[in-house]
Amino acid sequence: MKMSIVRIALLVALVSLLVSACAQPATPTQPAQEEKPFRVAVVMPSTITDLAFSQSFFEALKKVQEEEGGPSKFEIAYSEGMFNVPDAAAAIRDYAAQGYDLVIAHGSQYGTSLSQIAPDFPETAFAWGTSLDTFQKQGINNVYAYQAESQEGGYVLGTIAALMSKTGVLGVCGPVNAGDAKLFVDGFVAGAKNAKPDIQVNVTFTGSFSDVSLMASAAETHIAAGADMLTGSSQSVVGAIGVAKDKRAYWFGTQWEQTPVGPETVVATQVFDWTIVIRDMVKSVRAGVLGGKAYTLTFKNGGLKLVYNDKVPVPDDIKAKAQETIDGIMNGTIDPLSGPKQ
């Protein structure tokens, strides 16, 4: 009997403990902390729809943003139309002060400004192009540099243009004789001369990346001199393409797909794909490396692509020669600034 009473007492005590435990308020769980997005800001000399230098980079940023999971994971801010270097420098500094993870100065004209701004923000990663100078010789360690080896596509397009030309005269509408533009022009001339040694290649530099009317005038001059195949670079080439379209000449583009401007005028375009550069910079910054690396776009690494316009027929033998030329550039038997190596 005593044992039964003891058991009942224990059972009552156990039930009381359970009821008491259930009555205690649950300990609140801490909400999961949201992962901050990777923040990129880019300053560009022209618009994000320029069909050239700026659009090629902005489209690559959007592609990487999509790969990263969208704006909530990968934030993009941009300032376009920054032709005025002091204005661009102010924008670069402002983005750095706002704490962006990577601030990109997309224009060789911004180099001096960036070398002065980057040391003031040692915890921020910067990048600029087109150049291979990361400023490490100046003791700066938080700047990346990138460059499109546009002479490669220039050489191939020069080859095609020379072989397609009926007049034996080509016209080159260059903006400023420096950086990516100079590389492209030099490659185009080398490719044309190696494909057809007696070809005449007339080169004009307008002195401006943005003046559409000057570019149109350059195209007019080349066509008046007998050119039936034209090329050029920068956002101002829309002026030259318009003239080529009116005069029934052909155009060879670079930087971004330019067929929409002249659906029956643009033969082929060298397209820049900056995604490989952006992906690696983001990966490096996340790993704590804020600069010190220079990148290039080439046919071999997939950063350069040759895109034909299906509406403009290119003979099969010329396409074959173009592919043979690309293969030669990739395997090192062709120097796109001089020609086949001996």
XYZ file of C-alpha atoms in Angstrom:
342
model
C 0.000 0.000 0.000
C 2.779 2.387 0.898
C 4.524 1.531 -2.384
C 1.365 2.440 -4.372
C 1.098 5.791 -2.606
C 4.765 6.522 -3.408
C 4.212 5.636 -7.064
C 1.166 7.857 -7.287
C 3.082 10.728 -5.705
C 5.934 10.335 -8.178
C 3.484 10.211 -11.097
C 1.773 13.401 -9.924
C 5.136 15.124 -9.545
C 6.167 14.057 -13.055
C 2.923 15.334 -14.593
C 3.367 18.640 -12.766
C 6.870 19.030 -14.173
C 5.635 18.326 -17.700
C 2.785 20.826 -17.414
C 5.175 23.418 -16.031
C 7.632 22.864 -18.895
C 4.895 23.191 -21.493
C 3.682 26.384 -19.875
C 7.093 28.065 -20.242
C 7.205 30.482 -23.197
C 9.281 29.198 -26.116
C 12.676 30.808 -26.520
C 12.435 33.097 -29.563
C 14.620 32.031 -32.482
C 16.908 34.630 -33.977
C 15.893 35.579 -37.536
C 18.374 34.498 -40.179
C 20.582 37.408 -41.168
C 20.107 38.335 -44.815
C 23.183 38.013 -46.991
C 24.211 41.392 -48.325
C 24.338 41.698 -52.123
C 27.638 42.158 -53.906
C 27.574 45.802 -55.008
C 29.169 46.952 -58.264
C 29.249 50.489 -59.629
C 30.481 51.425 -63.085
C 31.242 54.811 -64.635
C 31.044 54.898 -68.446
C 31.875 57.548 -71.051
C 28.826 56.856 -73.231
C 25.372 55.316 -72.835
C 24.463 51.739 -71.977
C 22.824 51.514 -75.422
C 25.721 52.900 -77.487
C 26.156 49.670 -79.541
C 29.853 49.913 -78.681
C 32.221 50.170 -75.736
C 29.860 50.968 -72.857
C 27.037 48.656 -73.895
C 29.407 45.699 -74.221
C 30.423 46.086 -70.565
C 26.962 46.815 -69.215
C 25.467 43.784 -70.960
C 28.195 41.626 -69.394
C 27.367 43.031 -65.951
C 23.700 42.164 -66.443
C 24.618 38.637 -67.495
C 26.721 38.142 -64.360
C 23.895 39.618 -62.267
C 21.535 36.988 -63.667
C 24.058 34.229 -62.942
C 24.427 35.506 -59.369
C 20.694 35.318 -58.688
C 19.406 38.755 -59.650
C 19.516 42.282 -58.144
C 18.970 41.044 -54.588
C 22.260 39.148 -54.805
C 24.198 41.349 -57.212
C 23.498 45.076 -57.225
C 24.512 47.253 -60.190
C 24.756 51.043 -60.148
C 25.972 53.030 -63.113
C 26.716 56.513 -64.369
C 26.597 56.902 -68.144
C 27.574 59.716 -70.494
C 30.576 60.632 -68.341
C 32.547 62.315 -71.140
C 33.785 64.946 -68.741
C 36.634 63.385 -66.747
C 36.218 65.564 -63.600
C 32.536 64.541 -63.454
C 33.518 60.903 -63.846
C 36.114 61.234 -61.091
C 33.488 62.684 -58.752
C 31.172 59.760 -59.501
C 33.947 57.218 -58.883
C 34.777 58.796 -55.532
C 31.100 58.966 -54.544
C 30.524 55.264 -55.277
C 33.586 54.351 -53.209
C 32.346 56.507 -50.317
C 28.986 54.696 -50.475
C 30.740 51.395 -49.802
C 30.417 49.609 -53.120
C 32.465 46.410 -53.225
C 33.820 47.042 -56.728
C 33.978 50.405 -58.509
C 34.779 50.270 -62.228
C 36.065 53.169 -64.321
C 35.243 51.972 -67.827
C 37.446 54.247 -69.909
C 41.170 54.716 -70.434
C 40.689 58.469 -69.907
C 39.885 57.803 -66.244
C 43.239 56.280 -65.332
C 44.901 59.307 -63.764
C 41.833 60.070 -61.671
C 41.581 56.467 -60.476
C 45.234 56.387 -59.418
C 44.502 59.376 -57.179
C 41.215 58.078 -55.763
C 42.046 54.411 -55.049
C 44.618 55.097 -52.264
C 41.939 56.998 -50.324
C 39.773 53.853 -50.160
C 42.149 50.935 -49.427
C 39.244 48.620 -48.477
C 37.476 49.115 -51.828
C 38.325 47.276 -55.044
C 38.593 49.335 -58.226
C 39.024 48.410 -61.883
C 39.608 50.255 -65.128
C 40.099 49.661 -68.810
C 41.224 49.499 -71.345
C 44.695 49.215 -69.881
C 47.010 46.655 -68.334
C 48.358 49.031 -65.658
C 47.211 48.141 -62.130
C 49.302 50.965 -60.578
C 51.232 48.531 -58.409
C 54.457 50.304 -59.349
C 52.948 53.321 -57.589
C 52.328 51.243 -54.468
C 48.598 50.883 -55.134
C 47.216 47.388 -54.518
C 43.444 47.725 -54.905
C 43.074 48.257 -58.662
C 42.363 45.735 -61.417
C 42.973 46.502 -65.089
C 41.511 44.992 -68.241
C 42.014 45.261 -71.971
C 40.425 43.850 -75.103
C 43.087 42.620 -77.500
C 40.997 44.167 -80.264
C 43.804 43.894 -82.777
C 42.904 40.199 -83.022
C 39.416 40.824 -84.360
C 40.713 43.804 -86.279
C 43.160 41.567 -88.131
C 40.425 39.074 -89.038
C 37.992 41.769 -90.167
C 40.727 43.422 -92.220
C 41.331 40.087 -93.918
C 37.649 39.696 -94.799
C 37.310 43.304 -95.968
C 40.343 43.099 -98.261
C 39.168 39.852 -99.842
C 35.621 41.185 -100.352
C 36.571 44.600 -101.700
C 35.787 45.285 -105.361
C 37.553 48.664 -105.515
C 40.733 47.695 -103.707
C 40.255 50.605 -101.283
C 39.298 50.354 -97.577
C 38.433 53.195 -95.201
C 39.081 53.262 -91.467
C 37.180 55.777 -89.309
C 39.107 55.931 -86.059
C 38.115 58.081 -83.063
C 41.293 58.745 -81.046
C 44.632 57.148 -81.897
C 45.086 55.479 -78.517
C 44.085 52.475 -76.450
C 41.594 49.972 -77.793
C 40.927 52.089 -80.902
C 44.580 52.111 -81.926
C 44.909 48.367 -81.373
C 41.861 47.685 -83.527
C 42.954 49.967 -86.358
C 46.499 48.609 -86.386
C 45.175 45.052 -86.483
C 42.709 45.836 -89.277
C 45.424 47.407 -91.442
C 47.811 44.487 -90.808
C 45.149 41.910 -91.671
C 44.127 43.704 -94.878
C 47.720 44.137 -96.064
C 48.588 40.499 -95.414
C 45.481 39.234 -97.182
C 45.996 41.469 -100.219
C 49.366 43.308 -100.290
C 48.243 45.800 -102.939
C 45.142 46.877 -101.013
C 44.871 50.593 -100.181
C 43.853 51.297 -96.592
C 43.059 54.924 -95.776
C 42.960 55.763 -92.063
C 41.358 58.812 -90.438
C 41.187 59.702 -86.751
C 38.492 62.224 -85.817
C 39.996 63.048 -82.426
C 36.724 62.299 -80.655
C 35.009 59.216 -79.231
C 31.601 60.881 -79.239
C 31.294 63.200 -82.245
C 28.897 61.423 -84.613
C 29.057 64.137 -87.274
C 32.854 63.955 -87.488
C 32.641 60.195 -87.892
C 30.035 60.591 -90.636
C 32.279 63.098 -92.430
C 35.196 60.670 -92.239
C 33.072 57.974 -93.855
C 31.992 60.377 -96.601
C 35.632 61.200 -97.343
C 36.656 57.526 -97.514
C 33.813 56.592 -99.839
C 34.596 59.586 -102.077
C 38.150 58.220 -102.304
C 36.843 54.874 -103.551
C 36.423 52.831 -100.383
C 33.701 50.183 -100.547
C 34.516 48.614 -97.174
C 34.621 50.681 -93.971
C 35.324 50.135 -90.298
C 35.831 52.116 -87.111
C 35.313 52.078 -83.365
C 33.658 53.993 -80.501
C 30.068 55.021 -79.910
C 30.307 57.635 -82.680
C 30.403 55.012 -85.460
C 26.625 55.184 -85.855
C 27.323 58.245 -88.001
C 29.689 56.339 -90.268
C 27.386 53.327 -90.510
C 24.562 55.618 -91.596
C 26.712 57.015 -94.401
C 27.812 53.530 -95.463
C 24.167 52.486 -95.581
C 23.208 55.460 -97.783
C 26.179 55.023 -100.112
C 25.820 51.239 -100.349
C 29.222 50.529 -98.810
C 29.854 47.760 -96.272
C 30.779 48.106 -92.603
C 32.838 45.949 -90.209
C 32.064 46.550 -86.539
C 33.812 46.102 -83.231
C 33.008 46.186 -79.485
C 29.291 45.313 -79.738
C 26.864 43.882 -82.291
C 26.128 46.746 -84.707
C 23.904 44.949 -87.219
C 20.722 46.701 -85.932
C 22.104 50.031 -87.210
C 22.622 48.656 -90.712
C 20.915 45.287 -91.238
C 22.116 45.110 -94.843
C 25.326 47.093 -94.329
C 27.197 45.463 -91.442
C 29.099 42.401 -92.674
C 30.536 41.153 -89.377
C 31.391 42.416 -85.916
C 34.023 41.668 -83.322
C 32.024 41.448 -80.080
C 33.591 41.995 -76.653
C 32.373 39.612 -73.940
C 33.538 41.002 -70.586
C 31.812 38.344 -68.469
C 34.994 36.335 -67.951
C 36.707 39.415 -66.529
C 33.812 40.442 -64.283
C 33.311 36.923 -62.909
C 36.955 36.618 -61.896
C 37.109 40.077 -60.333
C 34.012 39.359 -58.241
C 35.405 36.006 -57.148
C 38.727 37.604 -56.213
C 37.151 40.465 -54.257
C 35.050 37.986 -52.286
C 38.269 36.135 -51.473
C 39.793 39.346 -50.143
C 41.968 40.210 -53.156
C 41.155 43.812 -54.050
C 43.348 44.334 -57.114
C 46.737 43.761 -58.687
C 45.603 41.658 -61.639
C 45.369 42.582 -65.334
C 42.938 40.820 -67.666
C 42.720 40.521 -71.439
C 39.990 39.515 -73.857
C 41.167 37.227 -76.653
C 39.767 34.748 -79.126
C 41.461 31.998 -77.159
C 39.774 32.743 -73.826
C 36.404 33.430 -75.438
C 36.384 37.129 -74.636
C 36.396 38.027 -78.331
C 33.813 36.650 -80.735
C 33.336 37.086 -84.479
C 29.648 37.494 -85.354
C 28.476 37.456 -88.970
C 25.336 39.165 -90.242
C 23.309 36.527 -92.077
C 21.716 39.170 -94.301
C 25.036 40.059 -95.909
C 26.483 37.099 -97.827
C 30.174 36.345 -97.276
C 31.641 33.776 -99.700
C 32.450 30.433 -98.100
C 36.115 30.607 -99.101
C 36.489 33.975 -97.370
C 34.778 32.654 -94.228
C 37.155 29.707 -94.321
C 40.112 32.081 -94.588
C 38.770 34.087 -91.651
C 38.509 30.962 -89.494
C 41.996 29.899 -90.556
C 43.207 33.337 -89.465
C 41.485 33.066 -86.091
C 43.074 29.643 -85.595
C 46.471 31.094 -86.447
C 46.062 33.902 -83.939
C 44.999 31.439 -81.232
C 47.881 29.014 -81.852
C 50.432 31.807 -82.088
C 51.449 31.438 -85.732
C 49.934 34.824 -86.611
C 50.771 38.097 -84.883
C 47.675 40.300 -85.271
C 49.823 43.419 -85.430
C 52.217 42.207 -88.096
C 51.103 38.972 -89.705
C 52.290 35.356 -90.019
C 55.381 34.516 -88.004
C 58.351 33.133 -89.883
